[in-house]
PDB file of C-alpha atoms in Angstrom:
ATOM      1  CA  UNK A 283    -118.344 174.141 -28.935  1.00  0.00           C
ATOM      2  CA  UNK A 284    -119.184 171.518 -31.433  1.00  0.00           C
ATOM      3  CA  UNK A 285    -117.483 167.895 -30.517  1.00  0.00           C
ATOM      4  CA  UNK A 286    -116.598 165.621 -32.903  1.00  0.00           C
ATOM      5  CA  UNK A 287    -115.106 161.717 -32.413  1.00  0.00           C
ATOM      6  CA  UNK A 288    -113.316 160.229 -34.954  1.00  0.00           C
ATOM      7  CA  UNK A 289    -113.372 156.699 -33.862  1.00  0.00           C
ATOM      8  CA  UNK A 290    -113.384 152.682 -35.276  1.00  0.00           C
ATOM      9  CA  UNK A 291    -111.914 149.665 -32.712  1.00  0.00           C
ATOM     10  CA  UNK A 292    -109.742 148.326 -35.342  1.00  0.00           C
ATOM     11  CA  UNK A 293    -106.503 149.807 -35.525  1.00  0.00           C
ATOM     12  CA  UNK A 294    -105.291 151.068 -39.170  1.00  0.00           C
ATOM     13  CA  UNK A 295    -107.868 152.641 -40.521  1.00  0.00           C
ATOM     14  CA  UNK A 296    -106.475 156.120 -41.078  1.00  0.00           C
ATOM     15  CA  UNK A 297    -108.587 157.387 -37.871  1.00  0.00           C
ATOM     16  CA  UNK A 298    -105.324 159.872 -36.728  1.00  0.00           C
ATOM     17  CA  UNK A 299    -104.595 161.178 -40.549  1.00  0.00           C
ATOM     18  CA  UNK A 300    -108.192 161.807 -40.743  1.00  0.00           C
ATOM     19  CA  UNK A 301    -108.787 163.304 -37.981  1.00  0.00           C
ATOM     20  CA  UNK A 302    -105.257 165.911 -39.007  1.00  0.00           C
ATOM     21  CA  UNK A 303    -106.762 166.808 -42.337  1.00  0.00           C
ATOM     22  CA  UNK A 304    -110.532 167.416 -40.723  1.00  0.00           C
ATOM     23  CA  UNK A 305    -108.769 169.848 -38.397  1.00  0.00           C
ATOM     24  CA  UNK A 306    -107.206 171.686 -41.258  1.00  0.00           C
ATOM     25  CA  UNK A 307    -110.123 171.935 -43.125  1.00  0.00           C
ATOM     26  CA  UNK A 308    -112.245 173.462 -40.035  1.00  0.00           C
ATOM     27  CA  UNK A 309    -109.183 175.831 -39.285  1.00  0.00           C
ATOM     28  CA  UNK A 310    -108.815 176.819 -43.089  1.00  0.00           C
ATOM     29  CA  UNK A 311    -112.761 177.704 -42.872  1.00  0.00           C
ATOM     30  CA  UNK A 312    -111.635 180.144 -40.022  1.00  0.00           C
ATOM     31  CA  UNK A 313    -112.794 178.168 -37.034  1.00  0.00           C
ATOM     32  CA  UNK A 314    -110.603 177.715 -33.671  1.00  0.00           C
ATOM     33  CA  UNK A 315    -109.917 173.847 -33.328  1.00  0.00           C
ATOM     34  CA  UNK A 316    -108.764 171.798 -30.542  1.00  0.00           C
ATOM     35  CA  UNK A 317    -107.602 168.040 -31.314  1.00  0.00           C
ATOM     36  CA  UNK A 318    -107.905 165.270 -28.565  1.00  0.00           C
ATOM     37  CA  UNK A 319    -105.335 162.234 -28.697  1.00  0.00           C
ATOM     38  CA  UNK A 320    -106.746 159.665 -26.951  1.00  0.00           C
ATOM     39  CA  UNK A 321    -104.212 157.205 -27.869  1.00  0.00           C
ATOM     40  CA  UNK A 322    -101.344 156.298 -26.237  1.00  0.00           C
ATOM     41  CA  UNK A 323     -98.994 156.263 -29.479  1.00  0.00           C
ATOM     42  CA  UNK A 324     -99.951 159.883 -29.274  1.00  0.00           C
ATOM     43  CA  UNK A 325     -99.803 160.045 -32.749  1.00  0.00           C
ATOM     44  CA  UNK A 326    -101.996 162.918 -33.777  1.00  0.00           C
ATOM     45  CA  UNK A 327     -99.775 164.839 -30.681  1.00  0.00           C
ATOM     46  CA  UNK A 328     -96.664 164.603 -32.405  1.00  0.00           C
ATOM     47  CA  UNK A 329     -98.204 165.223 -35.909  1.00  0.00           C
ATOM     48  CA  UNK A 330     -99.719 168.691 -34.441  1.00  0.00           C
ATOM     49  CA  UNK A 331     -98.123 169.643 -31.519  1.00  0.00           C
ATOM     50  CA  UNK A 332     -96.366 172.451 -33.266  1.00  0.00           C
ATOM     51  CA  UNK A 333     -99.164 173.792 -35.727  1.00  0.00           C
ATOM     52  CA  UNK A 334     -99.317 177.727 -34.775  1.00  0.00           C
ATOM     53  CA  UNK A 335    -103.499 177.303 -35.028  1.00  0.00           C
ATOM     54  CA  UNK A 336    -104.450 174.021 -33.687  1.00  0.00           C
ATOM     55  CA  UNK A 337    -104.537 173.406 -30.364  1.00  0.00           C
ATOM     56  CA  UNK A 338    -103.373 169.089 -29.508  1.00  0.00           C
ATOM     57  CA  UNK A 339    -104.251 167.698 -26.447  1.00  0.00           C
ATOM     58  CA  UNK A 340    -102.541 164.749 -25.520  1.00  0.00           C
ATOM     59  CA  UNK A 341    -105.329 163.031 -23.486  1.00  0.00           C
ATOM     60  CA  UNK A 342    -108.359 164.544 -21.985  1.00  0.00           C
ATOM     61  CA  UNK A 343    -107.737 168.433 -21.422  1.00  0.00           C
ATOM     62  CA  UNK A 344    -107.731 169.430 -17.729  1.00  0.00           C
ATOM     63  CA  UNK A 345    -110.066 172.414 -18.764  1.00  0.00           C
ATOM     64  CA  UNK A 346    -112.955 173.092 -21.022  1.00  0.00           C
ATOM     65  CA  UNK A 347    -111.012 173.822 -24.569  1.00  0.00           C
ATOM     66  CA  UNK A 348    -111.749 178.055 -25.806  1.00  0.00           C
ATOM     67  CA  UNK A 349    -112.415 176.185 -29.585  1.00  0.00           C
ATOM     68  CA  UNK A 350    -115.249 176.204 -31.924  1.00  0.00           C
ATOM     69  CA  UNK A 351    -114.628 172.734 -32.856  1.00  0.00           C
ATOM     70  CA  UNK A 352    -113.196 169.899 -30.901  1.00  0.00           C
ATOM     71  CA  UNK A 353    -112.205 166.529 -32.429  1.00  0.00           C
ATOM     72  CA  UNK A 354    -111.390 163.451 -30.546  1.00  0.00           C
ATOM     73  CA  UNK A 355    -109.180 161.298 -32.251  1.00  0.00           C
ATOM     74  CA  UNK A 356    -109.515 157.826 -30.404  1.00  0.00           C
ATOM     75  CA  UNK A 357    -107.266 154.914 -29.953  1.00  0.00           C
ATOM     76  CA  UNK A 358    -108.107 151.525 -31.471  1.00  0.00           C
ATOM     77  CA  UNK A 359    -109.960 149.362 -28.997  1.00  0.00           C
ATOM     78  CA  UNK A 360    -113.407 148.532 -27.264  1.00  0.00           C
ATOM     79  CA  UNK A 361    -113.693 152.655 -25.451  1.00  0.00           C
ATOM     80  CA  UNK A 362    -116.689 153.969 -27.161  1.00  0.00           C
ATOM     81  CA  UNK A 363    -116.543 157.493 -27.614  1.00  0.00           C
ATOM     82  CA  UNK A 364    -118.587 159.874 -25.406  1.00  0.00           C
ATOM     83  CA  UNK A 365    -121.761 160.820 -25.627  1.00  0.00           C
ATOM     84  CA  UNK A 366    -121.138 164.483 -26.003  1.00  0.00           C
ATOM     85  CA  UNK A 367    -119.427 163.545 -29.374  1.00  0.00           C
ATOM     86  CA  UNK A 368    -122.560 164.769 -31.355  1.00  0.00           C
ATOM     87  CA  UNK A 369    -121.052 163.433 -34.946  1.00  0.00           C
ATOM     88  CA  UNK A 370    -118.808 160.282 -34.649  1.00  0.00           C
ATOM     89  CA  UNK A 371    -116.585 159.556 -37.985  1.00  0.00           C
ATOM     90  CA  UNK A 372    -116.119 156.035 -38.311  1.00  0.00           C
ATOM     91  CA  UNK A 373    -113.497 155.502 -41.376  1.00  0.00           C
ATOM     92  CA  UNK A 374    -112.682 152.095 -42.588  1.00  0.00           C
ATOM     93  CA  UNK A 375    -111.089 150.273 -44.999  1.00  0.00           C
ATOM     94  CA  UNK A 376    -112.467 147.980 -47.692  1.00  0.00           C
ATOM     95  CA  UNK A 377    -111.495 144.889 -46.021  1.00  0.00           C
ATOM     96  CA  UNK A 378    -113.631 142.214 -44.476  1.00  0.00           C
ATOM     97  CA  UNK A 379    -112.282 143.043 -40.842  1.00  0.00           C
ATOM     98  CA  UNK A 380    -112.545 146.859 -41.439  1.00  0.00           C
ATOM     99  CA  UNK A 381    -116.275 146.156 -42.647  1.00  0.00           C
ATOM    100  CA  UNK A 382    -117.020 144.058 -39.960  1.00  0.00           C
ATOM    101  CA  UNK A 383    -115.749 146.710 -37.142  1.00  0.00           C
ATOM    102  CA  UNK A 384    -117.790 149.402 -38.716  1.00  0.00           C
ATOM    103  CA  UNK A 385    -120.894 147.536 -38.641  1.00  0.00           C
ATOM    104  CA  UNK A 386    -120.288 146.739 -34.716  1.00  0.00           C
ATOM    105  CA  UNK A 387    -119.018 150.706 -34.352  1.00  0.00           C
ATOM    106  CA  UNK A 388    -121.984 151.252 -36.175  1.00  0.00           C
ATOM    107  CA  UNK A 389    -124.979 149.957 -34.469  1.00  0.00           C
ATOM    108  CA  UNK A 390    -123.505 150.628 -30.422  1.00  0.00           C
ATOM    109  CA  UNK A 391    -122.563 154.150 -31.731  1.00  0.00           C
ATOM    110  CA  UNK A 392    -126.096 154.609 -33.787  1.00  0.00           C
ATOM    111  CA  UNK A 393    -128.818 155.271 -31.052  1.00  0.00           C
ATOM    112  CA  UNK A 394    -126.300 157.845 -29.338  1.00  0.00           C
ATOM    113  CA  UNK A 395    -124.079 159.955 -32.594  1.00  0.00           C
ATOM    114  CA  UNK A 396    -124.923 160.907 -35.973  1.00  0.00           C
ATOM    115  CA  UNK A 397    -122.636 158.618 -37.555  1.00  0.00           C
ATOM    116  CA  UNK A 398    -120.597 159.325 -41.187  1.00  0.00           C
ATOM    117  CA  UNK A 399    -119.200 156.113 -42.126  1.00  0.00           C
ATOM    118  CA  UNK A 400    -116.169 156.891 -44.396  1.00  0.00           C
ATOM    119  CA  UNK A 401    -114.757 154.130 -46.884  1.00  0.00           C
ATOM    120  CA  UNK A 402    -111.016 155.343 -45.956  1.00  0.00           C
ATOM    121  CA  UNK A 403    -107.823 154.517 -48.284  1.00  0.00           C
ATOM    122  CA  UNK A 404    -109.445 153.817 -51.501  1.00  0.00           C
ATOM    123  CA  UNK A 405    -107.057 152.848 -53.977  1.00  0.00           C
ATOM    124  CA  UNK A 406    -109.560 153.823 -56.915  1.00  0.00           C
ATOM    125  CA  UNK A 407    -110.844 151.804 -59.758  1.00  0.00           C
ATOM    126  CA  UNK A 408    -107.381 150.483 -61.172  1.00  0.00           C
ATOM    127  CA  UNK A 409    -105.746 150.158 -58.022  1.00  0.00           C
ATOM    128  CA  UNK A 410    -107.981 148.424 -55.513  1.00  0.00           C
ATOM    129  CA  UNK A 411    -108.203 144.730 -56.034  1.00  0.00           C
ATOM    130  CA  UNK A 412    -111.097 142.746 -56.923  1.00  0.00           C
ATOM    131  CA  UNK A 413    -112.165 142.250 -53.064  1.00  0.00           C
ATOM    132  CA  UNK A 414    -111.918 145.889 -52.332  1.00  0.00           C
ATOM    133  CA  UNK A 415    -114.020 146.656 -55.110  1.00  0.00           C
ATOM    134  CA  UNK A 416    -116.944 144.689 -54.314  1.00  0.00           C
ATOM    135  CA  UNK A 417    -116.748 145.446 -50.846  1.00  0.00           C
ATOM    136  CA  UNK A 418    -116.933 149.254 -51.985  1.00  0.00           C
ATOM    137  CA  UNK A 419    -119.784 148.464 -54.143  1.00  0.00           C
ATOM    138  CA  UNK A 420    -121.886 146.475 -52.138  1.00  0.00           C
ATOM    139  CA  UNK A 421    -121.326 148.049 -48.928  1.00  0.00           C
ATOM    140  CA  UNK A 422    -123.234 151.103 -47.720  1.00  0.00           C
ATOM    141  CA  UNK A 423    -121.265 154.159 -46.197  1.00  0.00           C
ATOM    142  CA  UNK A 424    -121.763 157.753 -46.889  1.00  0.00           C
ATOM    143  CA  UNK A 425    -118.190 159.780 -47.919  1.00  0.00           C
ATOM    144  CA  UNK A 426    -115.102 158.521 -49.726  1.00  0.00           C
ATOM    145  CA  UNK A 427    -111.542 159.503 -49.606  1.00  0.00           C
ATOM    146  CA  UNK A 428    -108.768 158.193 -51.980  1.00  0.00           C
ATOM    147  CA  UNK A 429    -105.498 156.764 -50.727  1.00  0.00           C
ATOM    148  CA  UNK A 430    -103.441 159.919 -51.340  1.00  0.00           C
ATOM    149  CA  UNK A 431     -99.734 160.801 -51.163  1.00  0.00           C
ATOM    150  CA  UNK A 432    -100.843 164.779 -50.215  1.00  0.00           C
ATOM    151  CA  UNK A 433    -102.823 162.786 -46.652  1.00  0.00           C
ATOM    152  CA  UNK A 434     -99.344 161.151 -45.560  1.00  0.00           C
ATOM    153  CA  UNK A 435     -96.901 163.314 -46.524  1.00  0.00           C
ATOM    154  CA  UNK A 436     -98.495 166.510 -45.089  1.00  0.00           C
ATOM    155  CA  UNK A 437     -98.929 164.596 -41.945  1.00  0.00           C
ATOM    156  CA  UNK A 438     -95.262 163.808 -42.270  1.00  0.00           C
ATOM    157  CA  UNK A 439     -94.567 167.461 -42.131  1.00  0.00           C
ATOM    158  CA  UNK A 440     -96.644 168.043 -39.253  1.00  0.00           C
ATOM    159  CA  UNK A 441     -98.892 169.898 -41.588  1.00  0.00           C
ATOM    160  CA  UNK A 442    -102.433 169.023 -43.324  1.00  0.00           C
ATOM    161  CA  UNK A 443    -103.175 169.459 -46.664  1.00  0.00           C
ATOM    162  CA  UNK A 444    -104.921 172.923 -46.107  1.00  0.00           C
ATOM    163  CA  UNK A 445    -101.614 174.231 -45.245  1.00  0.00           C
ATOM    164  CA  UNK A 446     -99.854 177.058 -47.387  1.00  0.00           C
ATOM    165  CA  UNK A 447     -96.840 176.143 -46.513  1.00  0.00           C
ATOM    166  CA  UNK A 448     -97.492 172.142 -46.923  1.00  0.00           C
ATOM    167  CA  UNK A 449     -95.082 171.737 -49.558  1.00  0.00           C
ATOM    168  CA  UNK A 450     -97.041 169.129 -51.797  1.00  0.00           C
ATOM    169  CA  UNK A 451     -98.937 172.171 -52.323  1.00  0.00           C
ATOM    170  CA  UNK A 452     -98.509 171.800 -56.121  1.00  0.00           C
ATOM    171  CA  UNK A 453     -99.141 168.003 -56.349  1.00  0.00           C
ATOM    172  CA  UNK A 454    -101.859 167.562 -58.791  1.00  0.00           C
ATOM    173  CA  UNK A 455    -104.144 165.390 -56.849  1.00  0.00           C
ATOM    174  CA  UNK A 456    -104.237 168.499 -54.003  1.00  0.00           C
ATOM    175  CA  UNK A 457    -107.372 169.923 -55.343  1.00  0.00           C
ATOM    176  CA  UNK A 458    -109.309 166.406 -55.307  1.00  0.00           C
ATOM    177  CA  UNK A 459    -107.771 165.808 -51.747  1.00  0.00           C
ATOM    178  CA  UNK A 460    -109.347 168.518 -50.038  1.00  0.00           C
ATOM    179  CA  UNK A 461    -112.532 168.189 -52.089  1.00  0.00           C
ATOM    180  CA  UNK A 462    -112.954 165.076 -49.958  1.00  0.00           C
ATOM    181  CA  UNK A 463    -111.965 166.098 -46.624  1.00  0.00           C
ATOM    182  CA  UNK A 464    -114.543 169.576 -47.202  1.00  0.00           C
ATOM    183  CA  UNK A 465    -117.222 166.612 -48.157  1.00  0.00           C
ATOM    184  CA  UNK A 466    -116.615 165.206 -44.728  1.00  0.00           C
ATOM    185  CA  UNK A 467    -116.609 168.583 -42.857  1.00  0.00           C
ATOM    186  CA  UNK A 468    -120.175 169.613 -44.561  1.00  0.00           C
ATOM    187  CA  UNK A 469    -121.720 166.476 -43.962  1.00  0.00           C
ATOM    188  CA  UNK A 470    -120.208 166.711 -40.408  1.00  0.00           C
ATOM    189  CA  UNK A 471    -121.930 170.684 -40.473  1.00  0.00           C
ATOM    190  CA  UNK A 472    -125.678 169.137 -41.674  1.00  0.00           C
ATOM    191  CA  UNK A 473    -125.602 166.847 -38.917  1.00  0.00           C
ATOM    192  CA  UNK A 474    -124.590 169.402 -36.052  1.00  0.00           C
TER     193      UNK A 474
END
């Protein structure tokens, strides 16, 4: 079983959506995933808990999970993930408090995970202001994903975008959208 954290101490960063559409994309490759909501909103629990393929946790199982693929989607806060997390996914904002969490996340997390910084929420070239677009130029991280309705409002359905039954499944931007979450899930697959 291959563990995964998806983790960053500031709150708002898109860690639980992220960590939604990441399952999707393993289960859509035909793998047996188990999600792990360590946060006490329980967000990702009530988002999932009724997906026929995914199996949610809310908290740490009682048992060793029967999954190819567990992710651990962690609360906001100071908990660093655990060290049998082999890949940690740290997504952030472009914001100066987002950028100055990841670089913390990054060098506690860096001598213990592979680490995939992902610049989370991008508004794009005509929407982002003149702050976020520096920040995303000048700032190093390895994967993007857009700010996309198809992330929020398959969540809201208690889907992910790799869904057939999501029904933004005709939204124009779909294709795009899961181009980026498969970008995370290979470079997630090079570093296992």
């Amino acid at each position: 079983m291959d563990i995964i954290a998806v983790y960053n101490a500031k709150g708002g960063s898109g860690k639980s959506t992220l960590t939604a559409q990441i399952s999707g994309a393993y289960h859509a490759m035909g793998k047996t995933v188990g999600v792990v909501d360590m946060d006490e909103q329980r967000s990702i629990y009530a988002v999932l808990k009724d997906h026929e393929s995914i199996q949610v946790f809310a908290g740490s199982p009682t048992s060793k999970p029967d999954v190819d693929v567990l992710i651990i989607d962690h609360p906001p806060g100071p908990v660093l993930p655990h060290e049998a997390a082999r890949v940690v996914i740290v997504p952030f904002e472009a914001d100066r408090f987002n950028v100055a969490s990841t670089n913390t996340a990054k060098r506690l997390l860096g001598d213990k995970h592979q680490v995939v910084t992902v610049l989370n929420k991008f508004k794009g070239e005509h929407g982002a202001s003149a702050l976020e677009k520096s920040i995303a130029e000048q700032y190093s991280y390895d994967l993007l994903v857009r700010e996309r309705a198809a992330y929020k409002s398959s969540v809201a359905e208690g889907l992910t975008i790799f869904c057939e039954n999501f029904s933004g499944a005709k939204q124009p931007s779909l294709k795009q959208a899961k181009s980026e979450i498969e970008q995370i899930v290979k470079k997630i697959e090079e570093l296992l």
